[in-house]
CSV table of C-alpha atoms in Angstrom, one decimal:
chain,number,residue,atom,x,y,z
A,1,UNK,CA,-54.6,-31.8,-61.5
A,2,UNK,CA,-54.2,-30.9,-57.7
A,3,UNK,CA,-52.4,-28.2,-56.5
A,4,UNK,CA,-49.7,-29.5,-53.8
A,5,UNK,CA,-49.6,-26.7,-51.4
A,6,UNK,CA,-45.6,-26.5,-50.6
A,7,UNK,CA,-45.6,-26.5,-46.9
A,8,UNK,CA,-43.9,-23.3,-45.2
A,9,UNK,CA,-40.8,-24.2,-43.2
A,10,UNK,CA,-41.5,-22.2,-39.8
A,11,UNK,CA,-39.4,-19.8,-38.5
A,12,UNK,CA,-37.3,-21.2,-36.0
A,13,UNK,CA,-35.1,-19.2,-34.0
A,14,UNK,CA,-33.7,-18.9,-30.0
A,15,UNK,CA,-34.7,-15.5,-29.0
A,16,UNK,CA,-31.2,-13.8,-28.0
A,17,UNK,CA,-32.8,-10.2,-27.3
A,18,UNK,CA,-32.4,-10.5,-23.2
A,19,UNK,CA,-28.8,-12.4,-23.1
A,20,UNK,CA,-27.4,-9.0,-23.1
A,21,UNK,CA,-29.6,-7.9,-20.2
A,22,UNK,CA,-29.1,-11.6,-18.5
A,23,UNK,CA,-25.3,-11.0,-18.7
A,24,UNK,CA,-25.4,-7.3,-17.8
A,25,UNK,CA,-27.2,-8.1,-14.6
A,26,UNK,CA,-24.6,-10.9,-13.9
A,27,UNK,CA,-21.7,-8.6,-14.3
A,28,UNK,CA,-24.0,-6.0,-11.9
A,29,UNK,CA,-24.4,-9.0,-9.4
A,30,UNK,CA,-21.0,-9.6,-9.2
A,31,UNK,CA,-20.2,-6.0,-8.7
A,32,UNK,CA,-22.5,-5.2,-6.0
A,33,UNK,CA,-21.7,-8.5,-4.0
A,34,UNK,CA,-17.7,-8.5,-4.6
A,35,UNK,CA,-15.9,-6.9,-0.9
A,36,UNK,CA,-12.9,-5.3,-1.3
A,37,UNK,CA,-10.4,-5.4,1.4
A,38,UNK,CA,-9.0,-1.6,2.4
A,39,UNK,CA,-5.9,-1.8,3.8
A,40,UNK,CA,-5.8,1.4,5.7
A,41,UNK,CA,-2.4,2.2,7.1
A,42,UNK,CA,0.3,-0.2,5.0
A,43,UNK,CA,0.4,-3.4,3.4
A,44,UNK,CA,3.0,-6.1,3.2
A,45,UNK,CA,3.1,-7.3,-0.3
A,46,UNK,CA,3.2,-11.0,-1.0
A,47,UNK,CA,6.7,-10.3,-2.6
A,48,UNK,CA,8.1,-9.7,0.9
A,49,UNK,CA,7.1,-12.9,2.5
A,50,UNK,CA,9.4,-15.2,3.4
A,51,UNK,CA,10.0,-18.2,1.0
A,52,UNK,CA,9.0,-21.9,1.8
A,53,UNK,CA,8.7,-25.1,-0.8
A,54,UNK,CA,6.9,-27.5,1.2
A,55,UNK,CA,4.3,-27.7,4.1
A,56,UNK,CA,2.2,-24.8,3.0
A,57,UNK,CA,-1.2,-25.0,3.8
A,58,UNK,CA,-4.5,-23.1,3.3
A,59,UNK,CA,-6.5,-21.0,5.7
A,60,UNK,CA,-9.7,-20.6,5.9
A,61,UNK,CA,-10.0,-16.1,5.7
A,62,UNK,CA,-13.2,-16.8,8.2
A,63,UNK,CA,-11.1,-18.4,10.6
A,64,UNK,CA,-7.8,-16.3,10.6
A,65,UNK,CA,-7.0,-13.1,12.1
A,66,UNK,CA,-4.4,-11.6,10.6
A,67,UNK,CA,-0.7,-9.9,11.9
A,68,UNK,CA,1.0,-7.5,9.5
A,69,UNK,CA,4.4,-6.5,10.8
A,70,UNK,CA,6.4,-4.1,8.5
A,71,UNK,CA,10.2,-4.2,8.2
A,72,UNK,CA,10.4,-1.1,10.4
A,73,UNK,CA,8.1,-2.9,13.1
A,74,UNK,CA,5.1,-1.4,12.7
A,75,UNK,CA,1.9,-3.7,13.6
A,76,UNK,CA,-1.6,-3.8,12.1
A,77,UNK,CA,-4.1,-6.7,13.5
A,78,UNK,CA,-6.9,-7.0,11.2
A,79,UNK,CA,-6.3,-3.1,10.0
A,80,UNK,CA,-5.9,-1.8,13.3
A,81,UNK,CA,-2.7,-0.4,14.5
A,82,UNK,CA,-1.3,-2.2,17.6
A,83,UNK,CA,1.5,-1.8,19.7
A,84,UNK,CA,3.6,-4.7,22.1
A,85,UNK,CA,3.7,-2.1,24.8
A,86,UNK,CA,0.4,-2.1,26.1
A,87,UNK,CA,-2.1,-4.7,26.3
A,88,UNK,CA,-4.1,-3.8,23.0
A,89,UNK,CA,-2.8,-6.8,21.0
A,90,UNK,CA,-4.0,-9.2,23.9
A,91,UNK,CA,-7.3,-7.5,23.9
A,92,UNK,CA,-8.0,-7.8,20.3
A,93,UNK,CA,-7.1,-11.5,20.1
A,94,UNK,CA,-9.0,-12.2,22.7
A,95,UNK,CA,-12.0,-11.0,21.6
A,96,UNK,CA,-11.5,-12.3,18.1
A,97,UNK,CA,-10.9,-15.9,19.9
A,98,UNK,CA,-14.2,-15.5,21.6
A,99,UNK,CA,-16.0,-14.9,18.5
A,100,UNK,CA,-13.6,-17.7,16.4
A,101,UNK,CA,-13.0,-20.5,18.8
A,102,UNK,CA,-10.8,-22.0,16.0
A,103,UNK,CA,-8.9,-19.1,15.2
A,104,UNK,CA,-5.6,-18.9,13.3
A,105,UNK,CA,-3.2,-16.4,13.5
A,106,UNK,CA,-1.4,-15.3,10.1
A,107,UNK,CA,1.4,-13.6,10.3
A,108,UNK,CA,1.8,-11.2,7.1
A,109,UNK,CA,5.5,-10.3,8.2
A,110,UNK,CA,8.2,-8.6,5.9
A,111,UNK,CA,10.7,-11.4,5.3
A,112,UNK,CA,13.6,-8.8,6.7
A,113,UNK,CA,11.7,-8.1,10.3
A,114,UNK,CA,13.9,-8.7,13.2
A,115,UNK,CA,12.8,-11.5,15.0
A,116,UNK,CA,12.5,-9.3,17.9
A,117,UNK,CA,9.3,-7.8,16.9
A,118,UNK,CA,7.8,-11.0,15.7
A,119,UNK,CA,8.7,-12.9,19.1
A,120,UNK,CA,7.3,-9.6,21.2
A,121,UNK,CA,3.8,-10.3,18.9
A,122,UNK,CA,4.2,-14.2,19.8
A,123,UNK,CA,4.7,-13.5,23.4
A,124,UNK,CA,1.3,-11.3,23.5
A,125,UNK,CA,-0.5,-14.4,21.3
A,126,UNK,CA,0.4,-16.6,24.1
A,127,UNK,CA,-0.7,-14.4,27.2
A,128,UNK,CA,-4.1,-14.5,24.9
A,129,UNK,CA,-4.3,-18.2,24.6
A,130,UNK,CA,-4.5,-17.8,20.7
A,131,UNK,CA,-1.5,-19.9,19.9
A,132,UNK,CA,-2.3,-21.3,16.7
A,133,UNK,CA,-0.2,-19.6,14.2
A,134,UNK,CA,0.5,-19.5,10.5
A,135,UNK,CA,3.8,-17.9,8.9
A,136,UNK,CA,2.4,-16.6,5.8
A,137,UNK,CA,5.1,-17.6,2.9
A,138,UNK,CA,5.3,-17.3,-0.9
A,139,UNK,CA,6.3,-20.4,-2.6
A,140,UNK,CA,9.6,-20.8,-4.0
A,141,UNK,CA,9.4,-22.2,-7.3
B,1,UNK,CA,-51.8,16.7,-57.2
B,2,UNK,CA,-50.8,13.5,-56.5
B,3,UNK,CA,-48.4,13.7,-53.3
B,4,UNK,CA,-47.0,10.6,-52.2
B,5,UNK,CA,-46.5,10.0,-48.7
B,6,UNK,CA,-43.0,9.2,-47.4
B,7,UNK,CA,-42.4,6.1,-46.2
B,8,UNK,CA,-41.3,6.3,-43.0
B,9,UNK,CA,-38.0,4.0,-42.5
B,10,UNK,CA,-37.7,1.4,-39.5
B,11,UNK,CA,-34.8,2.6,-37.2
B,12,UNK,CA,-33.4,0.1,-35.0
B,13,UNK,CA,-30.0,-0.3,-32.9
B,14,UNK,CA,-28.6,-3.3,-33.4
B,15,UNK,CA,-28.5,-5.2,-30.1
B,16,UNK,CA,-27.7,-8.8,-31.2
B,17,UNK,CA,-23.8,-8.3,-30.0
B,18,UNK,CA,-24.2,-6.7,-26.1
B,19,UNK,CA,-24.8,-10.1,-24.7
B,20,UNK,CA,-21.6,-11.1,-26.0
B,21,UNK,CA,-19.9,-7.7,-25.0
B,22,UNK,CA,-21.2,-8.3,-21.4
B,23,UNK,CA,-19.7,-11.8,-21.5
B,24,UNK,CA,-16.8,-10.7,-22.7
B,25,UNK,CA,-16.7,-8.1,-19.6
B,26,UNK,CA,-17.4,-10.8,-17.0
B,27,UNK,CA,-15.1,-13.1,-18.9
B,28,UNK,CA,-12.5,-10.8,-18.5
B,29,UNK,CA,-13.0,-9.6,-15.0
B,30,UNK,CA,-13.1,-13.3,-13.8
B,31,UNK,CA,-9.4,-14.0,-15.5
B,32,UNK,CA,-8.1,-10.6,-13.9
B,33,UNK,CA,-9.5,-10.8,-10.7
B,34,UNK,CA,-6.8,-12.3,-8.0
B,35,UNK,CA,-7.8,-13.5,-4.9
B,36,UNK,CA,-6.4,-13.1,-1.4
B,37,UNK,CA,-5.3,-16.7,-0.9
B,38,UNK,CA,-4.3,-17.3,2.6
B,39,UNK,CA,-1.5,-20.0,2.9
B,40,UNK,CA,1.3,-20.4,5.3
B,41,UNK,CA,3.4,-22.9,7.9
B,42,UNK,CA,1.2,-23.8,10.4
B,43,UNK,CA,2.7,-24.2,14.0
B,44,UNK,CA,1.5,-24.1,17.7
B,45,UNK,CA,2.8,-21.8,20.0
B,46,UNK,CA,3.6,-23.1,23.3
B,47,UNK,CA,1.7,-21.9,26.5
B,48,UNK,CA,2.6,-19.1,28.1
B,49,UNK,CA,3.7,-20.1,31.9
B,50,UNK,CA,5.0,-17.3,34.4
B,51,UNK,CA,8.6,-17.4,35.9
B,52,UNK,CA,8.0,-18.9,39.3
B,53,UNK,CA,5.8,-21.9,37.8
B,54,UNK,CA,8.5,-22.4,34.9
B,55,UNK,CA,11.3,-22.6,37.9
B,56,UNK,CA,8.8,-25.1,39.8
B,57,UNK,CA,8.6,-27.2,36.6
B,58,UNK,CA,11.9,-27.2,35.0
B,59,UNK,CA,13.4,-30.1,34.0
B,60,UNK,CA,16.5,-31.0,32.4
B,61,UNK,CA,16.7,-32.2,29.2
B,62,UNK,CA,19.7,-33.8,27.8
B,63,UNK,CA,20.9,-33.7,23.6
B,64,UNK,CA,19.1,-37.5,23.4
B,65,UNK,CA,16.0,-36.0,23.8
B,66,UNK,CA,16.2,-32.3,23.1
B,67,UNK,CA,17.9,-30.5,19.9
B,68,UNK,CA,18.5,-26.7,20.4
B,69,UNK,CA,18.8,-25.0,17.0
B,70,UNK,CA,20.2,-21.6,17.3
B,71,UNK,CA,19.8,-18.8,14.3
B,72,UNK,CA,22.5,-16.4,14.5
B,73,UNK,CA,22.3,-12.7,13.1
B,74,UNK,CA,23.6,-13.7,9.6
B,75,UNK,CA,21.3,-16.6,9.4
B,76,UNK,CA,23.8,-19.4,10.3
B,77,UNK,CA,22.7,-22.0,12.3
B,78,UNK,CA,24.3,-23.8,15.2
B,79,UNK,CA,23.2,-27.1,16.5
B,80,UNK,CA,23.2,-27.7,20.1
B,81,UNK,CA,25.8,-24.8,20.9
B,82,UNK,CA,28.3,-26.1,18.2
B,83,UNK,CA,30.1,-23.6,15.8
B,84,UNK,CA,27.6,-21.8,13.9
B,85,UNK,CA,27.5,-23.2,10.0
B,86,UNK,CA,25.8,-21.5,7.0
B,87,UNK,CA,23.2,-25.0,5.8
B,88,UNK,CA,21.4,-25.3,2.7
B,89,UNK,CA,17.7,-26.5,2.8
B,90,UNK,CA,19.3,-30.3,2.1
B,91,UNK,CA,22.0,-29.8,4.8
B,92,UNK,CA,19.3,-29.0,7.3
B,93,UNK,CA,17.1,-31.7,6.3
B,94,UNK,CA,20.1,-34.2,6.9
B,95,UNK,CA,20.7,-32.5,10.1
B,96,UNK,CA,17.3,-32.8,11.2
B,97,UNK,CA,16.8,-36.1,10.1
B,98,UNK,CA,20.0,-37.5,11.6
B,99,UNK,CA,18.5,-36.2,15.4
B,100,UNK,CA,15.3,-37.5,14.7
B,101,UNK,CA,16.8,-41.1,13.7
B,102,UNK,CA,19.5,-41.2,16.4
B,103,UNK,CA,16.2,-40.5,19.1
B,104,UNK,CA,14.3,-43.4,17.3
B,105,UNK,CA,17.4,-45.5,17.6
B,106,UNK,CA,17.2,-44.7,21.4
B,107,UNK,CA,13.4,-45.4,21.3
B,108,UNK,CA,14.2,-49.2,20.1
B,109,UNK,CA,16.7,-49.5,23.2
B,110,UNK,CA,14.3,-48.3,25.7
B,111,UNK,CA,13.1,-51.0,28.2
B,112,UNK,CA,10.3,-48.7,29.5
B,113,UNK,CA,7.6,-49.2,26.7
B,114,UNK,CA,6.0,-45.7,27.6
B,115,UNK,CA,8.9,-44.0,26.8
B,116,UNK,CA,9.5,-46.0,23.5
B,117,UNK,CA,7.3,-43.5,21.5
B,118,UNK,CA,9.5,-40.5,22.7
B,119,UNK,CA,9.8,-37.8,20.1
B,120,UNK,CA,12.7,-35.4,19.8
B,121,UNK,CA,11.9,-31.9,20.6
B,122,UNK,CA,13.5,-29.1,18.6
B,123,UNK,CA,13.7,-26.1,20.4
B,124,UNK,CA,14.5,-23.0,17.9
B,125,UNK,CA,16.1,-20.2,20.0
B,126,UNK,CA,16.1,-17.0,17.0
B,127,UNK,CA,18.8,-13.7,17.5
B,128,UNK,CA,16.5,-10.9,18.1
B,129,UNK,CA,18.2,-9.1,15.2
B,130,UNK,CA,18.1,-12.2,12.7
B,131,UNK,CA,15.8,-11.7,9.5
B,132,UNK,CA,12.4,-13.3,10.4
B,133,UNK,CA,13.0,-15.4,7.3
B,134,UNK,CA,15.7,-17.2,9.0
B,135,UNK,CA,13.3,-18.5,11.6
B,136,UNK,CA,10.6,-19.3,9.2
B,137,UNK,CA,12.7,-21.4,6.9
B,138,UNK,CA,14.0,-24.0,9.7
B,139,UNK,CA,10.4,-24.2,11.2
B,140,UNK,CA,9.2,-25.4,7.6
B,141,UNK,CA,11.7,-27.8,7.5
B,142,UNK,CA,11.2,-28.9,11.0
B,143,UNK,CA,7.2,-29.1,10.4
B,144,UNK,CA,8.3,-32.0,7.6
B,145,UNK,CA,9.2,-34.2,10.3
B,146,UNK,CA,6.2,-33.4,12.5
B,147,UNK,CA,4.8,-36.6,13.2
B,148,UNK,CA,7.9,-37.8,14.2
B,149,UNK,CA,9.3,-34.6,16.4
B,150,UNK,CA,8.0,-31.9,18.6
B,151,UNK,CA,8.9,-28.3,17.6
B,152,UNK,CA,9.3,-25.6,20.0
B,153,UNK,CA,9.8,-22.1,18.9
B,154,UNK,CA,11.5,-20.0,21.7
B,155,UNK,CA,10.1,-16.7,22.8
B,156,UNK,CA,12.0,-15.9,25.7
B,157,UNK,CA,14.3,-13.1,26.0
């Protein structure tokens, strides 16, 4: 009688040894490439923005300048403290507008800031001819 | 004497779960990362004009062409110099719409075809001591009717 040899099933397995390395490489890539915004002097939290329910538009970060105005009247433009008394706001905005022709100026302002401070900054923006403004808001639920 | 050699045990650190751990870390950071999204109400400010130029180009507008909204220190609103009142968002919308519709009705009766598309101009004047949020609230409601009205935020002192 002929001897029938049973075919041995080959050991099929997907190699997973490198999965850990790949995942850690991904993790490292995101950790290295993530840029954190470091606010130097102060920060107006989103919870302090005025409320709005409609007409909210998204603004591209690359096309915007951010103006922080605190309740007490401190002004910060793109991380640098400015005042309305001199031409620092006009100079800063004109320089920014030269780099970005479609510049949007975002007001990150405390909702209880006296309008006077905001008005003074807006006047400087008019002088600098950077008149596209965005009043940042928080969504009213 | 027959000495049996001790068999070396194969020592291995199990690495099968490393991938899972790393992916779990990635998922954790993806879920907890909060991106700073910029969103708000867009408006365009008027051009800066010096006082002499302003005087020379001054034109008088009637209530049929312009509605002046005064925002008081306490957030009350006055339309065209009327007594300030507290208005809810719905009431404010109604009031704005009323003015726009009044302008539209006048446009329909207009004999000059070039004037038939005149839009109602809303001038928002805020008290210097009023909270900034009161101004944003009014501007946000006006932006809803952007295609039928013009918005001007007064920066004059």
